[in-house]
Each structure stands twice: as C-alpha cells, then as structure tokens.
PDB file of C-alpha atoms in Angstrom:
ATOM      1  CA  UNK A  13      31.610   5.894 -35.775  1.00  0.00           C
ATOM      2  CA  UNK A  14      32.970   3.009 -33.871  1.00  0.00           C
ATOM      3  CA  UNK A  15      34.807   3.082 -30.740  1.00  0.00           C
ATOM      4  CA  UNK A  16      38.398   2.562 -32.066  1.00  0.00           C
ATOM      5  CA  UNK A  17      37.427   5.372 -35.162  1.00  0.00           C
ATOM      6  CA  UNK A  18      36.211   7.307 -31.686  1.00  0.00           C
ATOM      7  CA  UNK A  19      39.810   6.303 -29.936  1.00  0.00           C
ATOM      8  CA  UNK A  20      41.788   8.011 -33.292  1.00  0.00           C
ATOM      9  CA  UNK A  21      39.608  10.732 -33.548  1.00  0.00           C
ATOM     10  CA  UNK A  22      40.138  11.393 -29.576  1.00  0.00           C
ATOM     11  CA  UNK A  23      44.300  11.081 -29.424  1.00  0.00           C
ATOM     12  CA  UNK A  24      44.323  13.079 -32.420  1.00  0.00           C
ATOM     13  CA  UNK A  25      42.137  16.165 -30.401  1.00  0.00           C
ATOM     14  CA  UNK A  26      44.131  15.498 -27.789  1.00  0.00           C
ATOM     15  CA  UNK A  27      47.440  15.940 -29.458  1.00  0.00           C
ATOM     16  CA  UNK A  28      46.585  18.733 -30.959  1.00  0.00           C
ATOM     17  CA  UNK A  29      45.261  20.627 -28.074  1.00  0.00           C
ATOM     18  CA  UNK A  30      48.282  19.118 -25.991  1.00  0.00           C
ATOM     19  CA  UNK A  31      50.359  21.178 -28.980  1.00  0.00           C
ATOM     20  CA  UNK A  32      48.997  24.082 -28.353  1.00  0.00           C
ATOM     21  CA  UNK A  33      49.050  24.726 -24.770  1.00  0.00           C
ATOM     22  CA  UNK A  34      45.366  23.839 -23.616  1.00  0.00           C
ATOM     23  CA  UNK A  35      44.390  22.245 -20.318  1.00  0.00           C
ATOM     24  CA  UNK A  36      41.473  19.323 -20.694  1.00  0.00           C
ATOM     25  CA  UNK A  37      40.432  16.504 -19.268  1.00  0.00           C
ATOM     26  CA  UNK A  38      39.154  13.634 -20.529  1.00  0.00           C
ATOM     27  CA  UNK A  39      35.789  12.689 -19.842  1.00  0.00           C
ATOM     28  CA  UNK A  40      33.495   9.399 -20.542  1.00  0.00           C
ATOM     29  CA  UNK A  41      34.195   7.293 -23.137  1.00  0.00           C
ATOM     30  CA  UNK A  42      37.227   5.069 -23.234  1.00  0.00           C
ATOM     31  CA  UNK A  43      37.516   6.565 -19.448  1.00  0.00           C
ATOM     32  CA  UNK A  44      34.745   4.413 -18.780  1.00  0.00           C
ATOM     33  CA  UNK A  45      35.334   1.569 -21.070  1.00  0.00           C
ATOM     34  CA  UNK A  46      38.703   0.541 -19.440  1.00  0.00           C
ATOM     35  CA  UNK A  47      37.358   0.931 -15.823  1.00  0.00           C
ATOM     36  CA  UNK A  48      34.112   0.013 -15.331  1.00  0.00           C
ATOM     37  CA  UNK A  49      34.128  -2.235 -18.282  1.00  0.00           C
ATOM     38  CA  UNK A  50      37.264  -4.327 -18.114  1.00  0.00           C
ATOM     39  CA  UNK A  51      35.592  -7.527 -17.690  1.00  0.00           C
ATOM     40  CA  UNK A  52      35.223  -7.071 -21.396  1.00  0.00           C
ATOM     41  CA  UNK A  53      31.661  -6.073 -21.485  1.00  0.00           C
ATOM     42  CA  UNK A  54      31.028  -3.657 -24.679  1.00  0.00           C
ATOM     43  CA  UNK A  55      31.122  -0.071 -24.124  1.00  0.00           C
ATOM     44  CA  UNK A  56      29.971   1.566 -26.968  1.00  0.00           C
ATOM     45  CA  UNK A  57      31.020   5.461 -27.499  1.00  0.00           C
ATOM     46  CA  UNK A  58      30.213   8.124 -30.525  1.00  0.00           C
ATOM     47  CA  UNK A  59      31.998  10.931 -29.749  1.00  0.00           C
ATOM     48  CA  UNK A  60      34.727  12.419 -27.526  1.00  0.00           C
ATOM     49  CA  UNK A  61      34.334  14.621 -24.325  1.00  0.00           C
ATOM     50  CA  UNK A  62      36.676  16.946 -22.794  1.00  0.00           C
ATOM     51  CA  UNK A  63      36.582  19.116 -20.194  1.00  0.00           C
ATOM     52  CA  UNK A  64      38.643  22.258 -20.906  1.00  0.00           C
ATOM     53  CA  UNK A  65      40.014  24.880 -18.490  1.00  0.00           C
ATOM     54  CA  UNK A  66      37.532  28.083 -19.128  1.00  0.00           C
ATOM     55  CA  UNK A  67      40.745  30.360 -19.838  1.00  0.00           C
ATOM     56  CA  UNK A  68      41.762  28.370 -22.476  1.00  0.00           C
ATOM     57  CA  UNK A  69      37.752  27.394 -24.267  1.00  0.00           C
ATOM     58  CA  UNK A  70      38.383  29.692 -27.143  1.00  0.00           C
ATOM     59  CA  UNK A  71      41.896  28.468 -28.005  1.00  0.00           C
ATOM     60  CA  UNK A  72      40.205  24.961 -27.889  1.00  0.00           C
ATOM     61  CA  UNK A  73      37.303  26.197 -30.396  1.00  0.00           C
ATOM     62  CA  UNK A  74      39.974  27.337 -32.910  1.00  0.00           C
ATOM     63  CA  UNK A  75      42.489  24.146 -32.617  1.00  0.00           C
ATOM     64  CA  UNK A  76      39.264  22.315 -33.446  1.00  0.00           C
ATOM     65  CA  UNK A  77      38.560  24.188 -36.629  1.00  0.00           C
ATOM     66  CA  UNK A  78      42.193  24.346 -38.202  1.00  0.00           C
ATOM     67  CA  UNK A  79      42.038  20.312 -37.991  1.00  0.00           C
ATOM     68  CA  UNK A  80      38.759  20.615 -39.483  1.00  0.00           C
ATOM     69  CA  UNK A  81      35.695  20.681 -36.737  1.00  0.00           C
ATOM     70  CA  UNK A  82      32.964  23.233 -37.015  1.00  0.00           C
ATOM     71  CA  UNK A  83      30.688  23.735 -34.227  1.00  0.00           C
ATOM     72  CA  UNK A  84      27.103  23.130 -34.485  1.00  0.00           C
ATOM     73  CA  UNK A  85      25.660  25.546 -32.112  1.00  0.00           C
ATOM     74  CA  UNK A  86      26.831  28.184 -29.874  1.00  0.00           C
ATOM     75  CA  UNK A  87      25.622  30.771 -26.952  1.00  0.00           C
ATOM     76  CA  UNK A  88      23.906  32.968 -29.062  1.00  0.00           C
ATOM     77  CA  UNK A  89      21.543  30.051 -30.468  1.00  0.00           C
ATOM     78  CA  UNK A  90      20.589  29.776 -26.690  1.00  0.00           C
ATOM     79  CA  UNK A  91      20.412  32.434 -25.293  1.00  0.00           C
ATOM     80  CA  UNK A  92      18.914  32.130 -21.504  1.00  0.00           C
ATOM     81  CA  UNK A  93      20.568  29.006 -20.568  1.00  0.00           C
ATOM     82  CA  UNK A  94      24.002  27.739 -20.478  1.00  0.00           C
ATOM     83  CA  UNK A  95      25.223  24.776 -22.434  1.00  0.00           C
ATOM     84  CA  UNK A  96      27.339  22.884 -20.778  1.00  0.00           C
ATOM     85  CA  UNK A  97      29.443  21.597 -24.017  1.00  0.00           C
ATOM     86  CA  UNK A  98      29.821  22.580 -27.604  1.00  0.00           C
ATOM     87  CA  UNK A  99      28.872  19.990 -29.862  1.00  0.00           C
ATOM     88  CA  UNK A 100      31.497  20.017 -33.057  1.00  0.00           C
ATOM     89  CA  UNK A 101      31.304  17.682 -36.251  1.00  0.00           C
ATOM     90  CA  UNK A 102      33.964  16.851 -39.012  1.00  0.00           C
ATOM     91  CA  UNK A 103      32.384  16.421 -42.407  1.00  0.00           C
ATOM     92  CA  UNK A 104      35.026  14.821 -44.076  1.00  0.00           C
ATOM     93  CA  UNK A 105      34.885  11.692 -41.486  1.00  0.00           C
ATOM     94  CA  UNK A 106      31.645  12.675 -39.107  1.00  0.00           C
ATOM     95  CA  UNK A 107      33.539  12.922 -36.010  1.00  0.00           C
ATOM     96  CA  UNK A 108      31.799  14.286 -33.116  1.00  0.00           C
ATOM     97  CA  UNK A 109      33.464  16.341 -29.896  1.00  0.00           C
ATOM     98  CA  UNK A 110      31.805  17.395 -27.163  1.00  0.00           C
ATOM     99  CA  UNK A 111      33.665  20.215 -25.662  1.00  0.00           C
ATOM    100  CA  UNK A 112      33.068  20.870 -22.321  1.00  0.00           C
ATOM    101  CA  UNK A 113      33.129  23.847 -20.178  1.00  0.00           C
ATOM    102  CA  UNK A 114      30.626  22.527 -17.041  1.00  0.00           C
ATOM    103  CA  UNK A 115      28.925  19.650 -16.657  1.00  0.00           C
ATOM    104  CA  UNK A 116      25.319  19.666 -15.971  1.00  0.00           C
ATOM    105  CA  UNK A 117      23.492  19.733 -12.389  1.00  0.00           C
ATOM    106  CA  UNK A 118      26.755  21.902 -11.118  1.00  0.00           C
ATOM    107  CA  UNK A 119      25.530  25.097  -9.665  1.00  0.00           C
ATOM    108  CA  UNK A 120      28.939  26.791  -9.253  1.00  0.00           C
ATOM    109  CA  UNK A 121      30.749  29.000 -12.349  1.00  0.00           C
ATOM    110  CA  UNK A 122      33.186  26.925 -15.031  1.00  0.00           C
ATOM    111  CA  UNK A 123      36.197  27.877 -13.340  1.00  0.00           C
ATOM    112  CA  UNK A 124      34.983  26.618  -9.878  1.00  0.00           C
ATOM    113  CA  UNK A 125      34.377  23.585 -11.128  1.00  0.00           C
ATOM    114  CA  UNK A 126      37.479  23.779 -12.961  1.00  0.00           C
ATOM    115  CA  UNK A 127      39.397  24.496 -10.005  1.00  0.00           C
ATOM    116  CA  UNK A 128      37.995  21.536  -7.626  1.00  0.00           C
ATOM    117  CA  UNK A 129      37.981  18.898 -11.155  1.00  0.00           C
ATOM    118  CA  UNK A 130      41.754  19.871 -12.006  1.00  0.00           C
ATOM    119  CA  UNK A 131      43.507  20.000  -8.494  1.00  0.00           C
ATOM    120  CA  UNK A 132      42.722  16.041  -8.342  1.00  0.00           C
ATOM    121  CA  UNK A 133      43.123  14.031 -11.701  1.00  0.00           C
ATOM    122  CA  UNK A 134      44.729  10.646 -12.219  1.00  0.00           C
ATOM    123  CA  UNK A 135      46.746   9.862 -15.514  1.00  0.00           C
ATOM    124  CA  UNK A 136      45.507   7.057 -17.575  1.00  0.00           C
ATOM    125  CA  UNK A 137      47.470   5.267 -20.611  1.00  0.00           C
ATOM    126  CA  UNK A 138      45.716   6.310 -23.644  1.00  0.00           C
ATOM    127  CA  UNK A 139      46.863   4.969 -27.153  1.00  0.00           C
ATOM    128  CA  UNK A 140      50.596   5.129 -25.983  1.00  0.00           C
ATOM    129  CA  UNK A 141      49.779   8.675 -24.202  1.00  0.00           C
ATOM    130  CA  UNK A 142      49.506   9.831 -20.615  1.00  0.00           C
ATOM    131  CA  UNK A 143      46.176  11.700 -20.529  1.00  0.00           C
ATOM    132  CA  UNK A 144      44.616  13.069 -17.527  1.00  0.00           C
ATOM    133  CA  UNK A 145      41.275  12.275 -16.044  1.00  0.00           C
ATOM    134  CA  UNK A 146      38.709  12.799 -13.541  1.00  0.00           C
ATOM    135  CA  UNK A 147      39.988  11.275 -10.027  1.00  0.00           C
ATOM    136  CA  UNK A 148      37.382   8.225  -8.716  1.00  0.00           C
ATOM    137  CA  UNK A 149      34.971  10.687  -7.039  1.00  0.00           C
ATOM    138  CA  UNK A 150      34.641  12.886  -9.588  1.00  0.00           C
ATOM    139  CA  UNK A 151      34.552   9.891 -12.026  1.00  0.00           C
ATOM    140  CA  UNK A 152      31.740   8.431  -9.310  1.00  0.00           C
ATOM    141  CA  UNK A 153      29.908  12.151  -9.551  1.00  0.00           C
ATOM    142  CA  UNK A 154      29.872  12.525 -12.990  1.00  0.00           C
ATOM    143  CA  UNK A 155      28.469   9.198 -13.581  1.00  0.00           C
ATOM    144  CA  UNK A 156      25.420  10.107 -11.475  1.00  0.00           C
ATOM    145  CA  UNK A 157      25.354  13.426 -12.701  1.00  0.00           C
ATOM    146  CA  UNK A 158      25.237  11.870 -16.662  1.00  0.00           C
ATOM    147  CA  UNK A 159      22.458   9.754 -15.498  1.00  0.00           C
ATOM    148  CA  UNK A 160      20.316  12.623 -13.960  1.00  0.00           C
ATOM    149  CA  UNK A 161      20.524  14.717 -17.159  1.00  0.00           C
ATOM    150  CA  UNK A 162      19.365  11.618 -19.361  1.00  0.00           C
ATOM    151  CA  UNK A 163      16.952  10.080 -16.592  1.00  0.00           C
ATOM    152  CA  UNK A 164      14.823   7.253 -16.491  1.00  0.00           C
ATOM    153  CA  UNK A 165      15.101   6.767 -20.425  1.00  0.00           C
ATOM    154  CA  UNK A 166      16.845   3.521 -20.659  1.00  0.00           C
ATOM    155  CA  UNK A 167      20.728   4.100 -21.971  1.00  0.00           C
ATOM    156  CA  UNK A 168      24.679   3.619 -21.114  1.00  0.00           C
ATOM    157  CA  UNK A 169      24.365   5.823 -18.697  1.00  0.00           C
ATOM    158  CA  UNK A 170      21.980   3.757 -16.924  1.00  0.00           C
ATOM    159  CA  UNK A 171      24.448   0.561 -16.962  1.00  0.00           C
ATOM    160  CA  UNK A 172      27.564   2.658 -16.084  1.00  0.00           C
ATOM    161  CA  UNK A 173      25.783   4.070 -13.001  1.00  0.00           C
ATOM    162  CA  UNK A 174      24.820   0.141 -12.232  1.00  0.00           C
ATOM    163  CA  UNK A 175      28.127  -1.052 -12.746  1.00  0.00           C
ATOM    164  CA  UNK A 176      29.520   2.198 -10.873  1.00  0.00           C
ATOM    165  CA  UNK A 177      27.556   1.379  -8.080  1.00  0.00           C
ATOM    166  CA  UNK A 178      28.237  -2.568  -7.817  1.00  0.00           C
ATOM    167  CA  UNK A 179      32.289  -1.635  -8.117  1.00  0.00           C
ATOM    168  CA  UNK A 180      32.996   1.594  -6.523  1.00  0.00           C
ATOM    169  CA  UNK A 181      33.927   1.829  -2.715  1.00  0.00           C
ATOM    170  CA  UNK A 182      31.187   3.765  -0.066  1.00  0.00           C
ATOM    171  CA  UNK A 183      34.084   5.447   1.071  1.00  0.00           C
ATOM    172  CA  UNK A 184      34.642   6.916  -2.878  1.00  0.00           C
ATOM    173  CA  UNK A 185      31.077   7.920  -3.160  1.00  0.00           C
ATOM    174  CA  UNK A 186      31.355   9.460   0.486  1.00  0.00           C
ATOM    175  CA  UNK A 187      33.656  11.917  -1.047  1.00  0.00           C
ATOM    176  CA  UNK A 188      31.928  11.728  -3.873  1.00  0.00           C
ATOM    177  CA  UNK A 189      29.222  13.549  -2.196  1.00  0.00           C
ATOM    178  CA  UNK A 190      31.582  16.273  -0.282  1.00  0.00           C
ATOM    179  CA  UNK A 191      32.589  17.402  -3.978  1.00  0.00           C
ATOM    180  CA  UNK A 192      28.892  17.258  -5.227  1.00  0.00           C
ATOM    181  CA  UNK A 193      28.025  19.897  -1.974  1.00  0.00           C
ATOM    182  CA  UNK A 194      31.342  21.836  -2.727  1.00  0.00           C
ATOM    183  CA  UNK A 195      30.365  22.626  -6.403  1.00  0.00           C
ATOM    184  CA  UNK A 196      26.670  22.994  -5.838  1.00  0.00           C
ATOM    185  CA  UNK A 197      25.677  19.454  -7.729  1.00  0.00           C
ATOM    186  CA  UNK A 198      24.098  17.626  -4.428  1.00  0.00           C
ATOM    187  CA  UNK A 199      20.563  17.710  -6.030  1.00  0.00           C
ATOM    188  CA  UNK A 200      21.294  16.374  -9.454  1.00  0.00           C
ATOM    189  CA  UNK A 201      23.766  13.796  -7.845  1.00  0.00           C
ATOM    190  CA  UNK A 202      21.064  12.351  -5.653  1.00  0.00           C
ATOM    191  CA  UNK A 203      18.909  12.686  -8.268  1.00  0.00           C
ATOM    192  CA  UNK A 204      20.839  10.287 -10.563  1.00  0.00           C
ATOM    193  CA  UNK A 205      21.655   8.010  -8.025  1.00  0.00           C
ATOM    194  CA  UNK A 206      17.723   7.398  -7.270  1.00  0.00           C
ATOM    195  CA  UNK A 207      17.184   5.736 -10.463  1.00  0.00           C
ATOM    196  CA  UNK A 208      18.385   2.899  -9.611  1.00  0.00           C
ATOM    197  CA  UNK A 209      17.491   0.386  -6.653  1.00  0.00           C
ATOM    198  CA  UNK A 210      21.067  -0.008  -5.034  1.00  0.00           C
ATOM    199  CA  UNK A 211      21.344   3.562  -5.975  1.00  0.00           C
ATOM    200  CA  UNK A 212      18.460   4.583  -3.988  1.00  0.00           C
ATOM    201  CA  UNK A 213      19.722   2.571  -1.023  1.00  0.00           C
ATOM    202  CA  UNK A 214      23.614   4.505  -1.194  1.00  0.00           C
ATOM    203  CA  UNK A 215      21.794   7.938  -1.204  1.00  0.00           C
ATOM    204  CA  UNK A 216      20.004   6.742   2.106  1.00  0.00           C
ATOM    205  CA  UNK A 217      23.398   5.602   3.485  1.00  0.00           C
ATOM    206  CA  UNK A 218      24.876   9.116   2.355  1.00  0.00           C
ATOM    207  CA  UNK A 219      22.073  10.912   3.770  1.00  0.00           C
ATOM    208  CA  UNK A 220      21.409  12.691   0.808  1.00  0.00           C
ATOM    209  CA  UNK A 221      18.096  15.209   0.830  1.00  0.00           C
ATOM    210  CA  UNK A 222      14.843  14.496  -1.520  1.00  0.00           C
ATOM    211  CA  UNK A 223      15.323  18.016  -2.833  1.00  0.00           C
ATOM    212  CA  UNK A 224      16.962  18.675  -7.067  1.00  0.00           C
ATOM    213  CA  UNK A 225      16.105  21.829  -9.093  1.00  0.00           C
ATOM    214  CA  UNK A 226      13.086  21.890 -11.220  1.00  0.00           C
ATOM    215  CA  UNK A 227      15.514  21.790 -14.153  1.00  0.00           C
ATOM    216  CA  UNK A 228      17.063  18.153 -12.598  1.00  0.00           C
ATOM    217  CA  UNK A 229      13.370  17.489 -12.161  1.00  0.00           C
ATOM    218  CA  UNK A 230      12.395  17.585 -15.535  1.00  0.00           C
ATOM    219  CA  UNK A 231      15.658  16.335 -17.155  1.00  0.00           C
ATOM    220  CA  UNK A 232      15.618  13.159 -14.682  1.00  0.00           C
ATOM    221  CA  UNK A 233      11.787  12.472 -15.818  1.00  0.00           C
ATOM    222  CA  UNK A 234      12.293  12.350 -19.629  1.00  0.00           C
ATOM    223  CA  UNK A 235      11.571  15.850 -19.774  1.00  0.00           C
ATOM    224  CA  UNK A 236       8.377  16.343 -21.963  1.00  0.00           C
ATOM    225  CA  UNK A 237       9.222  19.006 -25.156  1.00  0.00           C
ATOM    226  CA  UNK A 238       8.762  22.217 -23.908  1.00  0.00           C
ATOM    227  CA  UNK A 239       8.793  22.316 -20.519  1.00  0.00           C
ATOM    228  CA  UNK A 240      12.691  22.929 -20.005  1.00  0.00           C
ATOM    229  CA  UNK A 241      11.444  26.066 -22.335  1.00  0.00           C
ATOM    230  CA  UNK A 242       8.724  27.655 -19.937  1.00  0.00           C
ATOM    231  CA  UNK A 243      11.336  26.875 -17.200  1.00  0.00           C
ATOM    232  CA  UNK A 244      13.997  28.899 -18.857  1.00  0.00           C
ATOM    233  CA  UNK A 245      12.064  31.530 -19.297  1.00  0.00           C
ATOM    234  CA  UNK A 246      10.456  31.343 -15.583  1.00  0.00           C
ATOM    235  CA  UNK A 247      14.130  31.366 -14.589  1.00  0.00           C
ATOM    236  CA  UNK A 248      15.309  34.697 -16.714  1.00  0.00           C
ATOM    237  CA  UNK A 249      15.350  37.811 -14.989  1.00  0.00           C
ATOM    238  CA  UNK A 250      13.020  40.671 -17.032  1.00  0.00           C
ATOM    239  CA  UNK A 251      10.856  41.189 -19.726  1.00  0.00           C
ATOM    240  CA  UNK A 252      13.659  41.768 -22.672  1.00  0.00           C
ATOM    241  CA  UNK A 253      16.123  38.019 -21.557  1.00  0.00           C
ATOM    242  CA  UNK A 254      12.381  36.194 -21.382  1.00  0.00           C
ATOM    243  CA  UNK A 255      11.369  37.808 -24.740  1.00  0.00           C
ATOM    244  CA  UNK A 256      14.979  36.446 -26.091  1.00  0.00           C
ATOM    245  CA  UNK A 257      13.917  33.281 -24.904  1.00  0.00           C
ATOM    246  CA  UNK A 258      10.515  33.175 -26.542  1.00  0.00           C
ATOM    247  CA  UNK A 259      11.833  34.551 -29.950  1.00  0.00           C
ATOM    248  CA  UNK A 260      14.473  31.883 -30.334  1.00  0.00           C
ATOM    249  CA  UNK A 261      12.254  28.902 -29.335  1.00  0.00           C
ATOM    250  CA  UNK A 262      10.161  30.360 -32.222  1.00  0.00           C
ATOM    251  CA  UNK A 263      12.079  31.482 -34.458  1.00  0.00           C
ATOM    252  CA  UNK A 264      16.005  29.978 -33.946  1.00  0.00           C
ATOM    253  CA  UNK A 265      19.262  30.899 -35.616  1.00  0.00           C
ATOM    254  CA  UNK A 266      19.804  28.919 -39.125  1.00  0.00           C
ATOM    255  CA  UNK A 267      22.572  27.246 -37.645  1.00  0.00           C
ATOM    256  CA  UNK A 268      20.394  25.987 -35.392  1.00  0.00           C
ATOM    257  CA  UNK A 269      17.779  25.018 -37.657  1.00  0.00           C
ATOM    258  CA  UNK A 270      19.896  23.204 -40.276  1.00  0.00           C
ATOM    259  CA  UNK A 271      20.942  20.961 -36.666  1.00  0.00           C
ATOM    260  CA  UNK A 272      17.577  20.381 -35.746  1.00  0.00           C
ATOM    261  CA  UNK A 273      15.589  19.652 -39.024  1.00  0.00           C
ATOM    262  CA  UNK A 274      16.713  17.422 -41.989  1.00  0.00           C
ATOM    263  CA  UNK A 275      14.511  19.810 -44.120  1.00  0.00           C
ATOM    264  CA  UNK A 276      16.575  23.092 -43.212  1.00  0.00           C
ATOM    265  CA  UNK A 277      19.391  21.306 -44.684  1.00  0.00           C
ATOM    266  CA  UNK A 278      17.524  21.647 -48.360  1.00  0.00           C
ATOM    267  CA  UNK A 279      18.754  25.385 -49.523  1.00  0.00           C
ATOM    268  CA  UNK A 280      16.755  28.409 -48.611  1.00  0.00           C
ATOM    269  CA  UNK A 281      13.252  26.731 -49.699  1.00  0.00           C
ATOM    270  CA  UNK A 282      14.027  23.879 -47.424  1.00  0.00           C
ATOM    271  CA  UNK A 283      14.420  26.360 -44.234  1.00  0.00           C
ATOM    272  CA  UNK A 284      12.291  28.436 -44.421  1.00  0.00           C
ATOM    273  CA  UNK A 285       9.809  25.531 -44.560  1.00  0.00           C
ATOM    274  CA  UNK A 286      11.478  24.364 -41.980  1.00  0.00           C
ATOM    275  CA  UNK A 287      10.701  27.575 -39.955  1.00  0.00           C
ATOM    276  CA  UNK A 288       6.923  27.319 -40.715  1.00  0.00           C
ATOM    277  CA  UNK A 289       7.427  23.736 -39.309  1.00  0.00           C
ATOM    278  CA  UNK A 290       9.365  25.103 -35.995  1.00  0.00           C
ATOM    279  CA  UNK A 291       6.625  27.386 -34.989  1.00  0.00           C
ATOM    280  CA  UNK A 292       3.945  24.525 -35.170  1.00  0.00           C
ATOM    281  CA  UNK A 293       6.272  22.403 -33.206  1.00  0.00           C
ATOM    282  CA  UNK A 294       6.545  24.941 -30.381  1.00  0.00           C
ATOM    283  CA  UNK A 295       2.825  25.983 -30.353  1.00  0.00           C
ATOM    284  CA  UNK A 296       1.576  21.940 -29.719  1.00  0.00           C
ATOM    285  CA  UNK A 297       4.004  21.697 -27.040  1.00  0.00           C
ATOM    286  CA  UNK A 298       3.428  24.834 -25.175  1.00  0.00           C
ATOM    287  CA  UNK A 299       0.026  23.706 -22.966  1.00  0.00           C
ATOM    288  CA  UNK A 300       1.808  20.047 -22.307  1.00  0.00           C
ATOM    289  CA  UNK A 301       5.181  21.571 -21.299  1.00  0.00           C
ATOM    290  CA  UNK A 302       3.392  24.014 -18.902  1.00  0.00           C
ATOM    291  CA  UNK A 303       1.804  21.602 -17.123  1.00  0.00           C
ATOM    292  CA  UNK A 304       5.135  19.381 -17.422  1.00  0.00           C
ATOM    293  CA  UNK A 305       6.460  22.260 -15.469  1.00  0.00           C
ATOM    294  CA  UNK A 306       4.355  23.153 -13.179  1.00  0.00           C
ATOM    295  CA  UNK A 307       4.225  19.617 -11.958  1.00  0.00           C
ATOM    296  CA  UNK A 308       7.906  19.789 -11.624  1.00  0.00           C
ATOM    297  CA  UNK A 309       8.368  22.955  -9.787  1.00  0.00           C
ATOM    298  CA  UNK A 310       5.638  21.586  -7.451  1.00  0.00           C
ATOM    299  CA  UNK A 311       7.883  18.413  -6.683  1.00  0.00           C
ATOM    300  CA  UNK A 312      11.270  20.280  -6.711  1.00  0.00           C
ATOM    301  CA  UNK A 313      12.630  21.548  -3.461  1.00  0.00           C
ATOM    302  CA  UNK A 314      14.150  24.767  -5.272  1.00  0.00           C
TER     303      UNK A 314
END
C-alpha cells in the first residue's frame, strides 16, 4: 500500500480504538515522516504501528477483527520468546497493523515500559486528529532501538537513525539514554547507534558500554537463519519449554505455515508439502546457526 492508503488505514484504527476506550500510541510511520522528513524527502511506510497499553491488548485484538483484521500469528505459534507486536492483515484491502505491546531490546515487562512511554507523550495533528506519540527521547530511543533489531542490512531504519542523529539535540539523546537504562534497553540502544559513524561517535560522548545481549548481537549482525533459534532455546529454562521450542521450529502451527510458505497456502496437499519443506529448512540451518551463536554469545557481554 502507499503511504496515504497507509494514512486512511491508520486514522481509521485509530478511530476505532479511540471509540472504544483503548490507550495507544502511535509509533513510526507518518510519526517519522513529518519530523525527520519535513524537508520533503520520501518516507515510505507499509503498515501502521501502535503501541497499546497491556490492560487494554485484547480489547485492541477484537476492535481489529470487527473492522475486519485477522492476525497472522500469535503466542502460541512462538512459544519461548516474546513477540513484541502482532502482525494483522485485511484481505479485502491488504492492510497491515503492527500492534504493539513492547518494543524490542527492552528488558523490562509491557507495562513498565508502558508506564515510562505513556507518562511523557506529545500530541501530533494527524488527518484532522490529535493523536498521541512518543515524546523526542523516546522517539530518539526507538529509532536506535528499530535500527538494532534490523542491523547492518541496509533499510529506512538506517536513514532515519542518520537523519535522527544529524537533527536531534545531545541533550535529547542524553535523556534518551536515562530512559534506555530505566527500561533495561541500554545494550540494544548502543547497539543501534554503532552502526553508524556519527552514531558511533554520540555513544562515546554518552559513555555508553560495548556490552548488548546475544539476542541484540545476532539481530544487529543480520542474524544468520537459525541462530536466534538455538539462542531461544539456550535461553528457556528446562527440558519440556526447550522441547516446545524445538517442536515448533520443526513442526509450526498452520497458521504459521500458511504465513511463512506460499505453498501452505495451496489446500491441505500444499501444507503438508510445505511441512516436509519446513523440516529441511531447519535441518540445513542448524550447524550454521550454532556457530552463528556461539560466535555471538562469545562477543556479547550478557
């Protein structure tokens, strides 16, 4: 979809959680696009993000079905590690939202970082709304945060931290920093700021350490497949979570399947080739995530 499709789709979310009661924030986006952007550089966006108060999530999930979302995955397709957003399509027009409950590299629980995100947000004029969003250092966080989770793969998140970096105040990404230590994010945040040159240079000036979790390791890196995997289950706690772990890399929900293979999509035939195809996909990946990992966990200071 293009932006303004993206900027309809968006109020209309909005609205309709607005109608119903439900805290969010907005997130990304046309957040970005008029801020960082309004030279009138293009800011492409695909979908909407919104941070949503944890209390109210599961109101959220069903204000997005009755105007027609359906999620495409959910906890029990990943089971040993937390997703920080619920991806949800639209058939009828292929809208995408992401719905947000965290955001990734935060180490505290979603209603800490709820908490510290909500007590400080600035209203911005959206399509002839008022619509809250993240305050400048959260806004200055979350843009090194995005860029640690998609690393040194070349994207937008790569120009907004540029742009972030050439336009926002030290004295913004000082505090910045005090709300990265407060919700646990200081690894991941000096992690994204380190992939870029003046970047590297403000995380000196902050005095920000060299260590990031093996996880912000391997995301930052252009994680090879599999090694976020043997991580997870490294991370779970007992035989029975890391045999959860295992059995759904193998073998995942259909739900998850028909998202992550074309083929699944092709009636019952169609997935359960696509299941034969899963476990083949897993097996060549184990030996070069391991030693993705191990490498990783090596370099990480946690």
């Amino acid at each position: 979809m293009l932006s303004l499709e993206v900027d309809r789709v968006t109020a209309e979310v909005l609205d309709a959680l607005r109608s119903h009661g439900v805290e969010c924030v907005l997130l990304k986006g046309p957040v970005l696009a008029g801020w960082l952007y309004a030279d009138g550089a293009a800011r492409s966006y695909v979908d909407t993000d919104i941070l949503v108060s944890p209390p109210a999530f599961p109101k959220a999930q069903r204000v997005l079905a009755e105007i027609g979302f359906s999620t495409y995955v959910d906890d029990s397709d990943t089971p040993g590690w937390r997703q920080v957003a619920h991806h949800w399509r639209r058939a009828t027009d292929g809208a995408n939202v992401d719905l947000h409950r965290t955001l990734v590299g935060v180490g505290v629980s979603d209603g800490e970082l709820w908490d510290a995100l909500a007590a400080d947000t600035v209203p911005i004029d959206f399509r002839g709304r008022s619509v809250r969003s993240l305050a400048l250092p959260a806004r200055a966080l979350h843009i090194a945060l995005h860029a640690a989770q998609h690393g040194v793969r070349g994207g937008k998140h790569l120009d907004d931290l540029e742009r972030a970096l050439a336009q926002i105040d030290f004295q913004v990404w000082a505090a910045a920093r005090t709300l990265a230590a407060r919700l646990g994010a200081t690894g991941a945040f000096a992690t994204g700021l380190r992939l870029s040159e003046p970047g590297r240079r403000l995380a000196e000036r902050l005095a920000l350490p060299a260590d990031r979790s093996v996880e912000t390791a391997l995301l930052a890196g252009g994680s090879v497949p599999g090694a976020l995997g043997w991580h997870y289950v490294a991370s779970a706690r007992g035989v029975v979570p890391r045999a959860r772990i295992v059995a759904r890399k193998l073998i995942p929900t259909p739900r998850f399947m028909r998202k992550w293979s074309p083929l699944a999509r092709r009636g019952r035939r169609g997935l359960a080739a696509a299941y034969v195809a899963r476990v083949g996909w897993v097996l060549v990946r184990v030996v070069p995530g391991f030693v993705a990992w191990r490498r990783a966990r090596r370099g990480a200071g946690r």
